[in-house]
Amino acid sequence: MLSVTLTPEDIRNFLKQLSVAIELDQSSVDALPPERFSIEYDDDMWRAWRREHRLHIEKLLCTADAIPPVMLWRLTGVAIGYEPALVGNTLLELFAEVAAGGCEDLATAETFFGVLIKQMSGQAKRSSRRGSARTSMLQWLPTTDPLRIAQDPECGYAWSLQ
């Protein structure tokens, strides 16, 4: 039996928290002294990367109420059935597709999360349920460096965010 089914409000909360985390990540990076960065670091590129993600999140927020109940039920199954890190990796790949190429078929919350559900269906489920779907969903991406930019070798500032 699934936990309480996710609601459009849960989806909006997740997206809002992600957008704020991306904004705070940019603020944290802006506060770092220049010597913390690799000489290959491209500030404009990473700033644009964060901006594109936040713009797409705004589009998803505007359409979250249109997610049908059956899809919310399936997304609940993803949230409680798969390791949060695995869902987070897939989620980041979807966001990257949009940010890099403007993938228009992922422009609404329904299509975006529908693709997430489809991609997760081929993954191995976790063996035991831990917590609610809401709690699990909030673990999909970290609040510090949610886009994992600091992990890119050209950045060089990852050690300073620890």
PDB file of C-alpha atoms in Angstrom:
ATOM      1  CA  MET A   1       0.000   0.000   0.000  1.00  0.00           C
ATOM      2  CA  LEU A   2       1.288   3.448  -0.930  1.00  0.00           C
ATOM      3  CA  SER A   3       1.669   6.244   1.559  1.00  0.00           C
ATOM      4  CA  VAL A   4      -0.491   9.333   1.266  1.00  0.00           C
ATOM      5  CA  THR A   5      -0.595  10.273  -2.404  1.00  0.00           C
ATOM      6  CA  LEU A   6       1.409  13.312  -3.402  1.00  0.00           C
ATOM      7  CA  THR A   7      -0.593  16.414  -4.270  1.00  0.00           C
ATOM      8  CA  PRO A   8       0.025  19.310  -6.648  1.00  0.00           C
ATOM      9  CA  GLU A   9       0.927  21.334  -3.535  1.00  0.00           C
ATOM     10  CA  ASP A  10       3.657  18.784  -2.707  1.00  0.00           C
ATOM     11  CA  ILE A  11       5.019  19.150  -6.225  1.00  0.00           C
ATOM     12  CA  ARG A  12       4.948  22.951  -5.971  1.00  0.00           C
ATOM     13  CA  ASN A  13       6.722  22.821  -2.596  1.00  0.00           C
ATOM     14  CA  PHE A  14       9.423  20.565  -4.021  1.00  0.00           C
ATOM     15  CA  LEU A  15       9.930  22.826  -7.035  1.00  0.00           C
ATOM     16  CA  LYS A  16       9.978  26.002  -4.940  1.00  0.00           C
ATOM     17  CA  GLN A  17      12.538  24.510  -2.557  1.00  0.00           C
ATOM     18  CA  LEU A  18      14.675  23.431  -5.487  1.00  0.00           C
ATOM     19  CA  SER A  19      14.536  26.901  -7.041  1.00  0.00           C
ATOM     20  CA  VAL A  20      15.517  28.520  -3.736  1.00  0.00           C
ATOM     21  CA  ALA A  21      18.367  26.024  -3.295  1.00  0.00           C
ATOM     22  CA  ILE A  22      19.689  26.896  -6.770  1.00  0.00           C
ATOM     23  CA  GLU A  23      19.462  30.607  -5.973  1.00  0.00           C
ATOM     24  CA  LEU A  24      21.259  30.126  -2.644  1.00  0.00           C
ATOM     25  CA  ASP A  25      23.896  28.034  -4.402  1.00  0.00           C
ATOM     26  CA  GLN A  26      24.596  30.941  -6.746  1.00  0.00           C
ATOM     27  CA  SER A  27      24.821  33.310  -3.773  1.00  0.00           C
ATOM     28  CA  SER A  28      27.279  30.976  -2.036  1.00  0.00           C
ATOM     29  CA  VAL A  29      29.438  30.782  -5.135  1.00  0.00           C
ATOM     30  CA  ASP A  30      29.301  34.567  -5.554  1.00  0.00           C
ATOM     31  CA  ALA A  31      30.669  34.941  -2.018  1.00  0.00           C
ATOM     32  CA  LEU A  32      33.736  32.805  -2.691  1.00  0.00           C
ATOM     33  CA  PRO A  33      37.022  34.590  -3.407  1.00  0.00           C
ATOM     34  CA  PRO A  34      38.329  34.218  -6.984  1.00  0.00           C
ATOM     35  CA  GLU A  35      41.339  32.155  -5.906  1.00  0.00           C
ATOM     36  CA  ARG A  36      39.013  29.298  -4.926  1.00  0.00           C
ATOM     37  CA  PHE A  37      38.122  28.658  -8.575  1.00  0.00           C
ATOM     38  CA  SER A  38      39.971  26.770 -11.243  1.00  0.00           C
ATOM     39  CA  ILE A  39      41.241  28.977 -14.062  1.00  0.00           C
ATOM     40  CA  GLU A  40      38.943  26.952 -16.354  1.00  0.00           C
ATOM     41  CA  TYR A  41      35.858  27.987 -14.375  1.00  0.00           C
ATOM     42  CA  ASP A  42      33.340  29.730 -16.650  1.00  0.00           C
ATOM     43  CA  ASP A  43      31.206  31.892 -14.383  1.00  0.00           C
ATOM     44  CA  ASP A  44      28.881  33.022 -17.167  1.00  0.00           C
ATOM     45  CA  MET A  45      28.186  29.460 -18.274  1.00  0.00           C
ATOM     46  CA  TRP A  46      27.371  28.173 -14.766  1.00  0.00           C
ATOM     47  CA  ARG A  47      25.334  31.289 -13.946  1.00  0.00           C
ATOM     48  CA  ALA A  48      23.299  30.686 -17.126  1.00  0.00           C
ATOM     49  CA  TRP A  49      22.955  26.989 -16.224  1.00  0.00           C
ATOM     50  CA  ARG A  50      21.413  27.895 -12.882  1.00  0.00           C
ATOM     51  CA  ARG A  51      19.203  30.540 -14.486  1.00  0.00           C
ATOM     52  CA  GLU A  52      17.889  28.102 -17.129  1.00  0.00           C
ATOM     53  CA  HIS A  53      17.014  25.574 -14.435  1.00  0.00           C
ATOM     54  CA  ARG A  54      15.153  28.184 -12.410  1.00  0.00           C
ATOM     55  CA  LEU A  55      13.264  29.408 -15.485  1.00  0.00           C
ATOM     56  CA  HIS A  56      12.143  25.871 -16.244  1.00  0.00           C
ATOM     57  CA  ILE A  57      11.111  25.325 -12.651  1.00  0.00           C
ATOM     58  CA  GLU A  58       8.902  28.418 -12.950  1.00  0.00           C
ATOM     59  CA  LYS A  59       7.194  26.847 -15.982  1.00  0.00           C
ATOM     60  CA  LEU A  60       6.639  23.627 -14.069  1.00  0.00           C
ATOM     61  CA  LEU A  61       5.234  25.524 -11.095  1.00  0.00           C
ATOM     62  CA  CYS A  62       2.648  27.171 -13.331  1.00  0.00           C
ATOM     63  CA  THR A  63       1.398  23.803 -14.527  1.00  0.00           C
ATOM     64  CA  ALA A  64       1.607  21.666 -11.364  1.00  0.00           C
ATOM     65  CA  ASP A  65      -2.145  21.846 -10.728  1.00  0.00           C
ATOM     66  CA  ALA A  66      -2.802  20.118 -14.055  1.00  0.00           C
ATOM     67  CA  ILE A  67      -1.044  16.881 -13.045  1.00  0.00           C
ATOM     68  CA  PRO A  68      -3.762  14.210 -13.120  1.00  0.00           C
ATOM     69  CA  PRO A  69      -4.446  12.170  -9.966  1.00  0.00           C
ATOM     70  CA  VAL A  70      -3.265   8.916 -11.553  1.00  0.00           C
ATOM     71  CA  MET A  71       0.103  10.510 -12.319  1.00  0.00           C
ATOM     72  CA  LEU A  72       0.383  11.827  -8.762  1.00  0.00           C
ATOM     73  CA  TRP A  73      -0.311   8.287  -7.553  1.00  0.00           C
ATOM     74  CA  ARG A  74       2.469   6.937  -9.823  1.00  0.00           C
ATOM     75  CA  LEU A  75       4.846   9.675  -8.698  1.00  0.00           C
ATOM     76  CA  THR A  76       4.085   8.680  -5.107  1.00  0.00           C
ATOM     77  CA  GLY A  77       5.144   5.157  -6.062  1.00  0.00           C
ATOM     78  CA  VAL A  78       8.415   6.526  -7.423  1.00  0.00           C
ATOM     79  CA  ALA A  79       9.012   8.573  -4.287  1.00  0.00           C
ATOM     80  CA  ILE A  80       8.592   5.623  -1.938  1.00  0.00           C
ATOM     81  CA  GLY A  81       9.794   2.870  -4.237  1.00  0.00           C
ATOM     82  CA  TYR A  82      13.209   4.129  -5.331  1.00  0.00           C
ATOM     83  CA  GLU A  83      16.292   5.416  -3.586  1.00  0.00           C
ATOM     84  CA  PRO A  84      16.123   9.224  -3.489  1.00  0.00           C
ATOM     85  CA  ALA A  85      19.630   9.561  -4.966  1.00  0.00           C
ATOM     86  CA  LEU A  86      18.642   7.445  -7.967  1.00  0.00           C
ATOM     87  CA  VAL A  87      15.539   9.566  -8.576  1.00  0.00           C
ATOM     88  CA  GLY A  88      17.669  12.687  -8.121  1.00  0.00           C
ATOM     89  CA  ASN A  89      20.135  11.531 -10.789  1.00  0.00           C
ATOM     90  CA  THR A  90      17.313  10.952 -13.258  1.00  0.00           C
ATOM     91  CA  LEU A  91      15.723  14.269 -12.352  1.00  0.00           C
ATOM     92  CA  LEU A  92      19.004  16.103 -12.951  1.00  0.00           C
ATOM     93  CA  GLU A  93      19.347  14.449 -16.348  1.00  0.00           C
ATOM     94  CA  LEU A  94      15.866  15.663 -17.306  1.00  0.00           C
ATOM     95  CA  PHE A  95      16.581  19.193 -16.130  1.00  0.00           C
ATOM     96  CA  ALA A  96      19.878  19.142 -18.026  1.00  0.00           C
ATOM     97  CA  GLU A  97      18.086  18.160 -21.237  1.00  0.00           C
ATOM     98  CA  VAL A  98      15.796  21.136 -20.848  1.00  0.00           C
ATOM     99  CA  ALA A  99      18.504  23.597 -19.813  1.00  0.00           C
ATOM    100  CA  ALA A 100      20.879  22.526 -22.578  1.00  0.00           C
ATOM    101  CA  GLY A 101      18.470  22.230 -25.444  1.00  0.00           C
ATOM    102  CA  GLY A 102      15.153  23.748 -24.529  1.00  0.00           C
ATOM    103  CA  CYS A 103      13.412  20.382 -24.793  1.00  0.00           C
ATOM    104  CA  GLU A 104       9.847  21.588 -25.324  1.00  0.00           C
ATOM    105  CA  ASP A 105       8.238  18.202 -24.724  1.00  0.00           C
ATOM    106  CA  LEU A 106       9.149  18.588 -21.028  1.00  0.00           C
ATOM    107  CA  ALA A 107       7.563  22.031 -20.695  1.00  0.00           C
ATOM    108  CA  THR A 108       4.734  21.113 -18.319  1.00  0.00           C
ATOM    109  CA  ALA A 109       4.787  19.455 -14.925  1.00  0.00           C
ATOM    110  CA  GLU A 110       2.659  16.636 -16.313  1.00  0.00           C
ATOM    111  CA  THR A 111       5.044  15.810 -19.156  1.00  0.00           C
ATOM    112  CA  PHE A 112       8.187  16.403 -17.086  1.00  0.00           C
ATOM    113  CA  PHE A 113       7.148  14.160 -14.206  1.00  0.00           C
ATOM    114  CA  GLY A 114       5.586  11.685 -16.633  1.00  0.00           C
ATOM    115  CA  VAL A 115       8.989  11.172 -18.234  1.00  0.00           C
ATOM    116  CA  LEU A 116      10.559  10.858 -14.786  1.00  0.00           C
ATOM    117  CA  ILE A 117       8.061   8.126 -13.901  1.00  0.00           C
ATOM    118  CA  LYS A 118       8.700   6.318 -17.184  1.00  0.00           C
ATOM    119  CA  GLN A 119      12.479   6.451 -16.787  1.00  0.00           C
ATOM    120  CA  MET A 120      12.317   5.228 -13.210  1.00  0.00           C
ATOM    121  CA  SER A 121      10.155   2.241 -14.144  1.00  0.00           C
ATOM    122  CA  GLY A 122      13.197   0.453 -15.558  1.00  0.00           C
ATOM    123  CA  GLN A 123      15.294   0.948 -12.419  1.00  0.00           C
ATOM    124  CA  ALA A 124      15.701  -1.412  -9.488  1.00  0.00           C
ATOM    125  CA  LYS A 125      13.402  -0.589  -6.577  1.00  0.00           C
ATOM    126  CA  ARG A 126      14.740  -0.262  -3.076  1.00  0.00           C
ATOM    127  CA  SER A 127      14.084  -3.119  -0.714  1.00  0.00           C
ATOM    128  CA  SER A 128      12.425  -1.304   2.165  1.00  0.00           C
ATOM    129  CA  ARG A 129      10.215   1.730   2.474  1.00  0.00           C
ATOM    130  CA  ARG A 130      11.626   4.601   4.518  1.00  0.00           C
ATOM    131  CA  GLY A 131       9.364   7.522   5.332  1.00  0.00           C
ATOM    132  CA  SER A 132       6.608   9.172   3.417  1.00  0.00           C
ATOM    133  CA  ALA A 133       6.552  10.075  -0.260  1.00  0.00           C
ATOM    134  CA  ARG A 134       6.803  13.762   0.670  1.00  0.00           C
ATOM    135  CA  THR A 135       9.878  13.157   2.803  1.00  0.00           C
ATOM    136  CA  SER A 136      11.502  11.013   0.146  1.00  0.00           C
ATOM    137  CA  MET A 137      10.794  13.566  -2.597  1.00  0.00           C
ATOM    138  CA  LEU A 138      12.572  16.264  -0.599  1.00  0.00           C
ATOM    139  CA  GLN A 139      15.657  14.031  -0.557  1.00  0.00           C
ATOM    140  CA  TRP A 140      15.877  13.741  -4.336  1.00  0.00           C
ATOM    141  CA  LEU A 141      18.312  16.647  -4.602  1.00  0.00           C
ATOM    142  CA  PRO A 142      20.528  18.165  -1.936  1.00  0.00           C
ATOM    143  CA  THR A 143      19.961  21.702  -0.698  1.00  0.00           C
ATOM    144  CA  THR A 144      23.666  22.502  -1.110  1.00  0.00           C
ATOM    145  CA  ASP A 145      24.831  22.425  -4.735  1.00  0.00           C
ATOM    146  CA  PRO A 146      21.573  20.859  -5.978  1.00  0.00           C
ATOM    147  CA  LEU A 147      22.744  20.889  -9.611  1.00  0.00           C
ATOM    148  CA  ARG A 148      26.086  19.325  -8.621  1.00  0.00           C
ATOM    149  CA  ILE A 149      28.032  22.078 -10.328  1.00  0.00           C
ATOM    150  CA  ALA A 150      30.744  22.004  -7.667  1.00  0.00           C
ATOM    151  CA  GLN A 151      31.450  18.399  -8.630  1.00  0.00           C
ATOM    152  CA  ASP A 152      32.468  19.437 -12.142  1.00  0.00           C
ATOM    153  CA  PRO A 153      36.284  19.201 -12.398  1.00  0.00           C
ATOM    154  CA  GLU A 154      36.587  22.656 -13.981  1.00  0.00           C
ATOM    155  CA  CYS A 155      34.993  24.401 -11.014  1.00  0.00           C
ATOM    156  CA  GLY A 156      37.608  23.767  -8.358  1.00  0.00           C
ATOM    157  CA  TYR A 157      35.553  25.169  -5.489  1.00  0.00           C
ATOM    158  CA  ALA A 158      33.863  21.951  -4.318  1.00  0.00           C
ATOM    159  CA  TRP A 159      36.153  21.544  -1.342  1.00  0.00           C
ATOM    160  CA  SER A 160      35.194  24.990  -0.040  1.00  0.00           C
ATOM    161  CA  LEU A 161      31.458  24.170   0.126  1.00  0.00           C
ATOM    162  CA  GLN A 162      31.979  21.308   2.575  1.00  0.00           C
TER     163      GLN A 162
END
